[in-house]
């Protein structure tokens, strides 16, 4: 007779967020800020739109940006030929107070395989930041990509966004950026950034 097994099943792997101890960094903290309000009012070099693959406008922040920028933005977007999920393309800003609009296409949240969504969301942030640098933008404001109708839980999206920005600012290219603003509109996103910014960028 074999004795009843006392072995426990292996713990469920928590794939995200993996919180690792991070050294406080004054340099990084000085470059990152959190703003609650309408992204279309910000006079930064570039704002990042949460667009869809058509790049032809939509609801949410996309609609707000197109309304505020005026019809010329739509005309330029029509020439871009769309954009794949995880990618981003840049346009002029027309009537907006910023200089450029970066249209990033976030993932529709994949409940079955959140890892795929995480890769795509990370790619959005990284691509948008590279585009900003390539276009001599030194300040950039991100909308909370995918956390609206695309259903990405805010408490999962915020660590992905913060990690991607932190990684970029720590890279050689990051020295070309002075300011990254996380723009939140709803309380759930505000709460998520309040929770995770001090974890990834501890106050010094
Ligand atoms: P997605 O389809 O990528 O989820 P949404 O536009 O539905 O895009 O939502 C993205 C985020 O933009 C949400 O967190 C939403 O609250 C926020 N948002 C909506 N309007 C604005 C605005 N005018 N300025 C900044 N953020 C906004």
PDB file of C-alpha atoms and ligand atoms in Angstrom:
ATOM      1  CA  UNK A   1       0.000   0.000   0.000  1.00  0.00           C
ATOM      2  CA  UNK A   2       1.308   3.446  -0.838  1.00  0.00           C
ATOM      3  CA  UNK A   3       0.790   6.002   1.921  1.00  0.00           C
ATOM      4  CA  UNK A   4      -1.474   8.900   1.055  1.00  0.00           C
ATOM      5  CA  UNK A   5       0.505  11.655  -0.531  1.00  0.00           C
ATOM      6  CA  UNK A   6       1.166  14.644   1.649  1.00  0.00           C
ATOM      7  CA  UNK A   7       2.738  16.590  -1.190  1.00  0.00           C
ATOM      8  CA  UNK A   8       1.045  19.880  -1.893  1.00  0.00           C
ATOM      9  CA  UNK A   9       0.434  20.994  -5.424  1.00  0.00           C
ATOM     10  CA  UNK A  10       3.048  23.496  -6.630  1.00  0.00           C
ATOM     11  CA  UNK A  11       2.068  27.097  -5.917  1.00  0.00           C
ATOM     12  CA  UNK A  12       0.317  28.856  -8.730  1.00  0.00           C
ATOM     13  CA  UNK A  13       2.834  30.964 -10.546  1.00  0.00           C
ATOM     14  CA  UNK A  14       2.060  34.629 -10.357  1.00  0.00           C
ATOM     15  CA  UNK A  15       3.265  35.879 -13.702  1.00  0.00           C
ATOM     16  CA  UNK A  16       2.472  39.543 -13.090  1.00  0.00           C
ATOM     17  CA  UNK A  17       3.182  41.836 -11.419  1.00  0.00           C
ATOM     18  CA  UNK A  18       6.492  40.590 -10.131  1.00  0.00           C
ATOM     19  CA  UNK A  19       7.474  43.161  -7.614  1.00  0.00           C
ATOM     20  CA  UNK A  20      11.186  43.384  -7.216  1.00  0.00           C
ATOM     21  CA  UNK A  21      12.988  45.672  -4.830  1.00  0.00           C
ATOM     22  CA  UNK A  22      13.953  48.806  -6.663  1.00  0.00           C
ATOM     23  CA  UNK A  23      16.500  51.364  -5.595  1.00  0.00           C
ATOM     24  CA  UNK A  24      15.085  54.852  -5.156  1.00  0.00           C
ATOM     25  CA  UNK A  25      16.172  57.113  -7.966  1.00  0.00           C
ATOM     26  CA  UNK A  26      15.890  60.865  -7.717  1.00  0.00           C
ATOM     27  CA  UNK A  27      16.767  61.200 -11.384  1.00  0.00           C
ATOM     28  CA  UNK A  28      13.885  58.980 -12.455  1.00  0.00           C
ATOM     29  CA  UNK A  29      11.383  60.354  -9.959  1.00  0.00           C
ATOM     30  CA  UNK A  30      12.062  63.861 -11.210  1.00  0.00           C
ATOM     31  CA  UNK A  31      11.164  62.832 -14.738  1.00  0.00           C
ATOM     32  CA  UNK A  32       7.885  61.036 -14.051  1.00  0.00           C
ATOM     33  CA  UNK A  33       4.617  62.561 -13.022  1.00  0.00           C
ATOM     34  CA  UNK A  34       0.977  61.642 -12.629  1.00  0.00           C
ATOM     35  CA  UNK A  35      -1.804  63.903 -13.858  1.00  0.00           C
ATOM     36  CA  UNK A  36      -5.540  63.405 -13.590  1.00  0.00           C
ATOM     37  CA  UNK A  37      -7.492  65.165 -16.294  1.00  0.00           C
ATOM     38  CA  UNK A  38      -7.989  65.645 -19.999  1.00  0.00           C
ATOM     39  CA  UNK A  39      -4.880  64.755 -22.008  1.00  0.00           C
ATOM     40  CA  UNK A  40      -5.930  67.063 -24.847  1.00  0.00           C
ATOM     41  CA  UNK A  41      -5.164  70.108 -22.689  1.00  0.00           C
ATOM     42  CA  UNK A  42      -1.509  69.268 -22.078  1.00  0.00           C
ATOM     43  CA  UNK A  43       1.171  71.356 -23.777  1.00  0.00           C
ATOM     44  CA  UNK A  44       3.812  68.644 -23.768  1.00  0.00           C
ATOM     45  CA  UNK A  45       5.811  67.731 -26.881  1.00  0.00           C
ATOM     46  CA  UNK A  46       3.833  64.538 -27.513  1.00  0.00           C
ATOM     47  CA  UNK A  47       0.638  63.002 -26.217  1.00  0.00           C
ATOM     48  CA  UNK A  48      -0.057  59.312 -26.641  1.00  0.00           C
ATOM     49  CA  UNK A  49      -3.473  58.332 -27.914  1.00  0.00           C
ATOM     50  CA  UNK A  50      -5.081  54.952 -27.199  1.00  0.00           C
ATOM     51  CA  UNK A  51      -5.996  54.276 -30.820  1.00  0.00           C
ATOM     52  CA  UNK A  52      -7.361  51.238 -32.641  1.00  0.00           C
ATOM     53  CA  UNK A  53      -5.785  49.398 -35.583  1.00  0.00           C
ATOM     54  CA  UNK A  54      -7.594  51.558 -38.158  1.00  0.00           C
ATOM     55  CA  UNK A  55      -6.094  54.771 -36.687  1.00  0.00           C
ATOM     56  CA  UNK A  56      -9.222  56.471 -37.932  1.00  0.00           C
ATOM     57  CA  UNK A  57     -10.594  57.554 -34.586  1.00  0.00           C
ATOM     58  CA  UNK A  58     -12.988  55.998 -32.131  1.00  0.00           C
ATOM     59  CA  UNK A  59     -14.504  56.617 -28.737  1.00  0.00           C
ATOM     60  CA  UNK A  60     -12.873  57.413 -25.417  1.00  0.00           C
ATOM     61  CA  UNK A  61      -9.620  59.308 -25.465  1.00  0.00           C
ATOM     62  CA  UNK A  62      -9.256  58.728 -29.216  1.00  0.00           C
ATOM     63  CA  UNK A  63     -12.506  60.594 -29.868  1.00  0.00           C
ATOM     64  CA  UNK A  64     -11.512  63.400 -27.498  1.00  0.00           C
ATOM     65  CA  UNK A  65      -8.151  63.828 -29.255  1.00  0.00           C
ATOM     66  CA  UNK A  66      -9.696  63.887 -32.738  1.00  0.00           C
ATOM     67  CA  UNK A  67     -12.364  66.365 -31.658  1.00  0.00           C
ATOM     68  CA  UNK A  68      -9.823  68.701 -30.094  1.00  0.00           C
ATOM     69  CA  UNK A  69      -7.271  68.402 -32.906  1.00  0.00           C
ATOM     70  CA  UNK A  70      -9.775  69.042 -35.675  1.00  0.00           C
ATOM     71  CA  UNK A  71     -10.415  67.306 -39.009  1.00  0.00           C
ATOM     72  CA  UNK A  72      -6.855  67.616 -40.283  1.00  0.00           C
ATOM     73  CA  UNK A  73      -5.791  64.943 -37.821  1.00  0.00           C
ATOM     74  CA  UNK A  74      -8.207  62.493 -39.427  1.00  0.00           C
ATOM     75  CA  UNK A  75      -6.909  63.449 -42.879  1.00  0.00           C
ATOM     76  CA  UNK A  76      -3.331  62.660 -41.829  1.00  0.00           C
ATOM     77  CA  UNK A  77      -4.361  59.446 -40.068  1.00  0.00           C
ATOM     78  CA  UNK A  78      -5.978  58.248 -43.310  1.00  0.00           C
ATOM     79  CA  UNK A  79      -2.551  58.292 -44.970  1.00  0.00           C
ATOM     80  CA  UNK A  80      -0.962  56.017 -42.367  1.00  0.00           C
ATOM     81  CA  UNK A  81      -2.463  52.701 -43.442  1.00  0.00           C
ATOM     82  CA  UNK A  82      -3.461  51.617 -39.951  1.00  0.00           C
ATOM     83  CA  UNK A  83      -1.216  50.116 -37.302  1.00  0.00           C
ATOM     84  CA  UNK A  84      -0.781  46.677 -35.751  1.00  0.00           C
ATOM     85  CA  UNK A  85      -1.584  45.975 -32.113  1.00  0.00           C
ATOM     86  CA  UNK A  86       1.440  46.794 -29.970  1.00  0.00           C
ATOM     87  CA  UNK A  87       2.645  49.393 -32.455  1.00  0.00           C
ATOM     88  CA  UNK A  88       2.403  53.168 -32.710  1.00  0.00           C
ATOM     89  CA  UNK A  89       2.530  55.879 -35.369  1.00  0.00           C
ATOM     90  CA  UNK A  90       3.089  59.616 -35.059  1.00  0.00           C
ATOM     91  CA  UNK A  91       1.248  62.591 -36.533  1.00  0.00           C
ATOM     92  CA  UNK A  92       1.116  66.341 -36.167  1.00  0.00           C
ATOM     93  CA  UNK A  93      -1.162  67.735 -33.474  1.00  0.00           C
ATOM     94  CA  UNK A  94      -3.028  70.474 -35.407  1.00  0.00           C
ATOM     95  CA  UNK A  95      -5.275  72.405 -32.976  1.00  0.00           C
ATOM     96  CA  UNK A  96      -3.942  70.636 -29.890  1.00  0.00           C
ATOM     97  CA  UNK A  97      -1.491  72.479 -27.634  1.00  0.00           C
ATOM     98  CA  UNK A  98       1.044  69.627 -27.891  1.00  0.00           C
ATOM     99  CA  UNK A  99       3.396  69.270 -30.883  1.00  0.00           C
ATOM    100  CA  UNK A 100       2.810  65.652 -31.877  1.00  0.00           C
ATOM    101  CA  UNK A 101       0.288  62.890 -31.326  1.00  0.00           C
ATOM    102  CA  UNK A 102       1.528  59.329 -31.031  1.00  0.00           C
ATOM    103  CA  UNK A 103      -1.237  56.860 -31.830  1.00  0.00           C
ATOM    104  CA  UNK A 104      -0.540  53.641 -29.959  1.00  0.00           C
ATOM    105  CA  UNK A 105      -2.643  50.542 -30.486  1.00  0.00           C
ATOM    106  CA  UNK A 106      -3.070  48.693 -27.222  1.00  0.00           C
ATOM    107  CA  UNK A 107      -4.333  45.134 -26.904  1.00  0.00           C
ATOM    108  CA  UNK A 108      -7.880  44.125 -26.168  1.00  0.00           C
ATOM    109  CA  UNK A 109      -7.298  42.423 -22.814  1.00  0.00           C
ATOM    110  CA  UNK A 110      -6.931  38.680 -23.267  1.00  0.00           C
ATOM    111  CA  UNK A 111      -8.396  36.998 -20.187  1.00  0.00           C
ATOM    112  CA  UNK A 112      -7.222  33.559 -21.336  1.00  0.00           C
ATOM    113  CA  UNK A 113      -3.643  34.622 -21.960  1.00  0.00           C
ATOM    114  CA  UNK A 114      -2.828  37.872 -20.125  1.00  0.00           C
ATOM    115  CA  UNK A 115       0.863  37.391 -20.969  1.00  0.00           C
ATOM    116  CA  UNK A 116       0.142  38.208 -24.623  1.00  0.00           C
ATOM    117  CA  UNK A 117      -1.638  41.393 -23.588  1.00  0.00           C
ATOM    118  CA  UNK A 118       1.267  42.330 -21.359  1.00  0.00           C
ATOM    119  CA  UNK A 119       3.732  41.931 -24.253  1.00  0.00           C
ATOM    120  CA  UNK A 120       1.592  44.056 -26.550  1.00  0.00           C
ATOM    121  CA  UNK A 121       1.056  46.753 -23.950  1.00  0.00           C
ATOM    122  CA  UNK A 122       4.775  46.876 -23.161  1.00  0.00           C
ATOM    123  CA  UNK A 123       5.475  47.163 -26.872  1.00  0.00           C
ATOM    124  CA  UNK A 124       3.057  50.122 -27.174  1.00  0.00           C
ATOM    125  CA  UNK A 125       4.887  52.051 -24.493  1.00  0.00           C
ATOM    126  CA  UNK A 126       8.351  51.191 -25.836  1.00  0.00           C
ATOM    127  CA  UNK A 127       7.420  52.050 -29.433  1.00  0.00           C
ATOM    128  CA  UNK A 128       5.778  55.328 -28.420  1.00  0.00           C
ATOM    129  CA  UNK A 129       8.865  56.343 -26.443  1.00  0.00           C
ATOM    130  CA  UNK A 130      11.180  55.520 -29.360  1.00  0.00           C
ATOM    131  CA  UNK A 131       8.970  57.514 -31.724  1.00  0.00           C
ATOM    132  CA  UNK A 132       9.087  60.456 -29.349  1.00  0.00           C
ATOM    133  CA  UNK A 133      12.884  60.433 -29.321  1.00  0.00           C
ATOM    134  CA  UNK A 134      13.089  59.998 -33.109  1.00  0.00           C
ATOM    135  CA  UNK A 135      10.951  63.127 -33.425  1.00  0.00           C
ATOM    136  CA  UNK A 136      12.941  65.219 -30.938  1.00  0.00           C
ATOM    137  CA  UNK A 137      10.189  65.194 -28.316  1.00  0.00           C
ATOM    138  CA  UNK A 138      11.536  65.677 -24.807  1.00  0.00           C
ATOM    139  CA  UNK A 139       8.237  65.482 -22.926  1.00  0.00           C
ATOM    140  CA  UNK A 140       5.502  62.915 -23.418  1.00  0.00           C
ATOM    141  CA  UNK A 141       2.112  62.265 -21.820  1.00  0.00           C
ATOM    142  CA  UNK A 142       0.537  58.812 -21.944  1.00  0.00           C
ATOM    143  CA  UNK A 143      -3.144  58.027 -21.729  1.00  0.00           C
ATOM    144  CA  UNK A 144      -3.860  54.823 -19.820  1.00  0.00           C
ATOM    145  CA  UNK A 145      -3.759  52.673 -22.962  1.00  0.00           C
ATOM    146  CA  UNK A 146      -6.216  49.733 -23.110  1.00  0.00           C
ATOM    147  CA  UNK A 147      -7.797  50.402 -19.711  1.00  0.00           C
ATOM    148  CA  UNK A 148     -11.042  51.712 -21.204  1.00  0.00           C
ATOM    149  CA  UNK A 149     -13.180  49.700 -23.596  1.00  0.00           C
ATOM    150  CA  UNK A 150     -10.251  47.331 -24.273  1.00  0.00           C
ATOM    151  CA  UNK A 151     -10.747  46.012 -20.758  1.00  0.00           C
ATOM    152  CA  UNK A 152      -7.184  45.845 -19.405  1.00  0.00           C
ATOM    153  CA  UNK A 153      -7.526  45.885 -15.607  1.00  0.00           C
ATOM    154  CA  UNK A 154      -6.030  49.124 -14.340  1.00  0.00           C
ATOM    155  CA  UNK A 155      -4.124  47.388 -11.549  1.00  0.00           C
ATOM    156  CA  UNK A 156      -2.390  45.196 -14.119  1.00  0.00           C
ATOM    157  CA  UNK A 157      -1.864  47.885 -16.748  1.00  0.00           C
ATOM    158  CA  UNK A 158      -0.234  50.424 -14.438  1.00  0.00           C
ATOM    159  CA  UNK A 159       2.744  48.217 -13.480  1.00  0.00           C
ATOM    160  CA  UNK A 160       3.272  47.323 -17.149  1.00  0.00           C
ATOM    161  CA  UNK A 161       3.272  51.007 -18.120  1.00  0.00           C
ATOM    162  CA  UNK A 162       5.531  52.067 -15.265  1.00  0.00           C
ATOM    163  CA  UNK A 163       7.988  49.239 -15.895  1.00  0.00           C
ATOM    164  CA  UNK A 164       8.250  50.015 -19.612  1.00  0.00           C
ATOM    165  CA  UNK A 165       8.831  53.722 -18.950  1.00  0.00           C
ATOM    166  CA  UNK A 166      11.333  53.049 -16.197  1.00  0.00           C
ATOM    167  CA  UNK A 167      13.283  50.650 -18.404  1.00  0.00           C
ATOM    168  CA  UNK A 168      13.373  53.206 -21.199  1.00  0.00           C
ATOM    169  CA  UNK A 169      14.458  56.081 -18.971  1.00  0.00           C
ATOM    170  CA  UNK A 170      17.268  53.933 -17.624  1.00  0.00           C
ATOM    171  CA  UNK A 171      18.491  53.111 -21.133  1.00  0.00           C
ATOM    172  CA  UNK A 172      20.825  55.314 -23.185  1.00  0.00           C
ATOM    173  CA  UNK A 173      17.889  56.705 -25.144  1.00  0.00           C
ATOM    174  CA  UNK A 174      16.182  57.772 -21.940  1.00  0.00           C
ATOM    175  CA  UNK A 175      18.638  60.621 -21.419  1.00  0.00           C
ATOM    176  CA  UNK A 176      16.880  62.416 -24.295  1.00  0.00           C
ATOM    177  CA  UNK A 177      13.638  62.659 -22.330  1.00  0.00           C
ATOM    178  CA  UNK A 178      12.916  65.235 -19.632  1.00  0.00           C
ATOM    179  CA  UNK A 179       9.373  64.351 -18.647  1.00  0.00           C
ATOM    180  CA  UNK A 180       6.951  61.436 -18.830  1.00  0.00           C
ATOM    181  CA  UNK A 181       3.417  62.078 -17.616  1.00  0.00           C
ATOM    182  CA  UNK A 182       0.958  59.288 -16.840  1.00  0.00           C
ATOM    183  CA  UNK A 183      -2.451  60.777 -17.522  1.00  0.00           C
ATOM    184  CA  UNK A 184      -5.408  59.189 -15.781  1.00  0.00           C
ATOM    185  CA  UNK A 185      -9.048  60.060 -16.166  1.00  0.00           C
ATOM    186  CA  UNK A 186     -10.879  57.641 -13.924  1.00  0.00           C
ATOM    187  CA  UNK A 187     -10.419  56.900 -10.238  1.00  0.00           C
ATOM    188  CA  UNK A 188      -9.549  53.248 -10.838  1.00  0.00           C
ATOM    189  CA  UNK A 189      -6.493  54.298 -12.863  1.00  0.00           C
ATOM    190  CA  UNK A 190      -5.563  57.000 -10.385  1.00  0.00           C
ATOM    191  CA  UNK A 191      -5.687  54.402  -7.605  1.00  0.00           C
ATOM    192  CA  UNK A 192      -3.563  51.973  -9.610  1.00  0.00           C
ATOM    193  CA  UNK A 193      -0.821  54.551 -10.213  1.00  0.00           C
ATOM    194  CA  UNK A 194      -0.962  55.712  -6.599  1.00  0.00           C
ATOM    195  CA  UNK A 195      -0.433  52.116  -5.601  1.00  0.00           C
ATOM    196  CA  UNK A 196       2.338  51.186  -8.017  1.00  0.00           C
ATOM    197  CA  UNK A 197       4.363  54.355  -8.641  1.00  0.00           C
ATOM    198  CA  UNK A 198       5.849  54.283  -5.133  1.00  0.00           C
ATOM    199  CA  UNK A 199       6.602  50.581  -5.558  1.00  0.00           C
ATOM    200  CA  UNK A 200       8.520  50.939  -8.800  1.00  0.00           C
ATOM    201  CA  UNK A 201       9.816  54.434  -8.151  1.00  0.00           C
ATOM    202  CA  UNK A 202      10.125  54.692  -4.391  1.00  0.00           C
ATOM    203  CA  UNK A 203      10.204  58.215  -3.024  1.00  0.00           C
ATOM    204  CA  UNK A 204      13.711  59.400  -2.199  1.00  0.00           C
TER     205      UNK A 204
HETATM  206  P1  LIG B   1      -8.853  51.671 -25.026  1.00  0.00           P
HETATM  207  O1  LIG B   1      -9.731  51.275 -26.183  1.00  0.00           O
HETATM  208  O2  LIG B   1      -7.381  51.561 -25.348  1.00  0.00           O
HETATM  209  O3  LIG B   1      -9.233  50.983 -23.750  1.00  0.00           O
HETATM  210  P2  LIG B   1     -10.193  54.147 -24.170  1.00  0.00           P
HETATM  211  O4  LIG B   1     -10.197  55.457 -24.877  1.00  0.00           O
HETATM  212  O5  LIG B   1     -11.493  53.437 -24.033  1.00  0.00           O
HETATM  213  O6  LIG B   1      -9.094  53.262 -24.905  1.00  0.00           O
HETATM  214  O7  LIG B   1      -9.585  54.336 -22.723  1.00  0.00           O
HETATM  215  C1  LIG B   1      -8.218  54.569 -22.487  1.00  0.00           C
HETATM  216  C2  LIG B   1      -8.075  55.428 -21.262  1.00  0.00           C
HETATM  217  O8  LIG B   1      -8.288  56.791 -21.603  1.00  0.00           O
HETATM  218  C3  LIG B   1      -9.066  55.117 -20.154  1.00  0.00           C
HETATM  219  O9  LIG B   1      -8.334  55.022 -18.947  1.00  0.00           O
HETATM  220  C4  LIG B   1      -9.982  56.331 -20.135  1.00  0.00           C
HETATM  221  O10 LIG B   1     -10.470  56.607 -18.839  1.00  0.00           O
HETATM  222  C5  LIG B   1      -9.036  57.414 -20.588  1.00  0.00           C
HETATM  223  N1  LIG B   1      -9.602  58.647 -21.147  1.00  0.00           N
HETATM  224  C6  LIG B   1     -10.791  58.850 -21.756  1.00  0.00           C
HETATM  225  N2  LIG B   1     -10.891  60.122 -22.168  1.00  0.00           N
HETATM  226  C7  LIG B   1      -9.741  60.750 -21.798  1.00  0.00           C
HETATM  227  C8  LIG B   1      -9.224  62.079 -21.938  1.00  0.00           C
HETATM  228  N3  LIG B   1      -9.906  63.051 -22.541  1.00  0.00           N
HETATM  229  N4  LIG B   1      -7.978  62.346 -21.444  1.00  0.00           N
HETATM  230  C9  LIG B   1      -7.264  61.376 -20.850  1.00  0.00           C
HETATM  231  N5  LIG B   1      -7.680  60.112 -20.697  1.00  0.00           N
HETATM  232  C10 LIG B   1      -8.904  59.807 -21.161  1.00  0.00           C
END
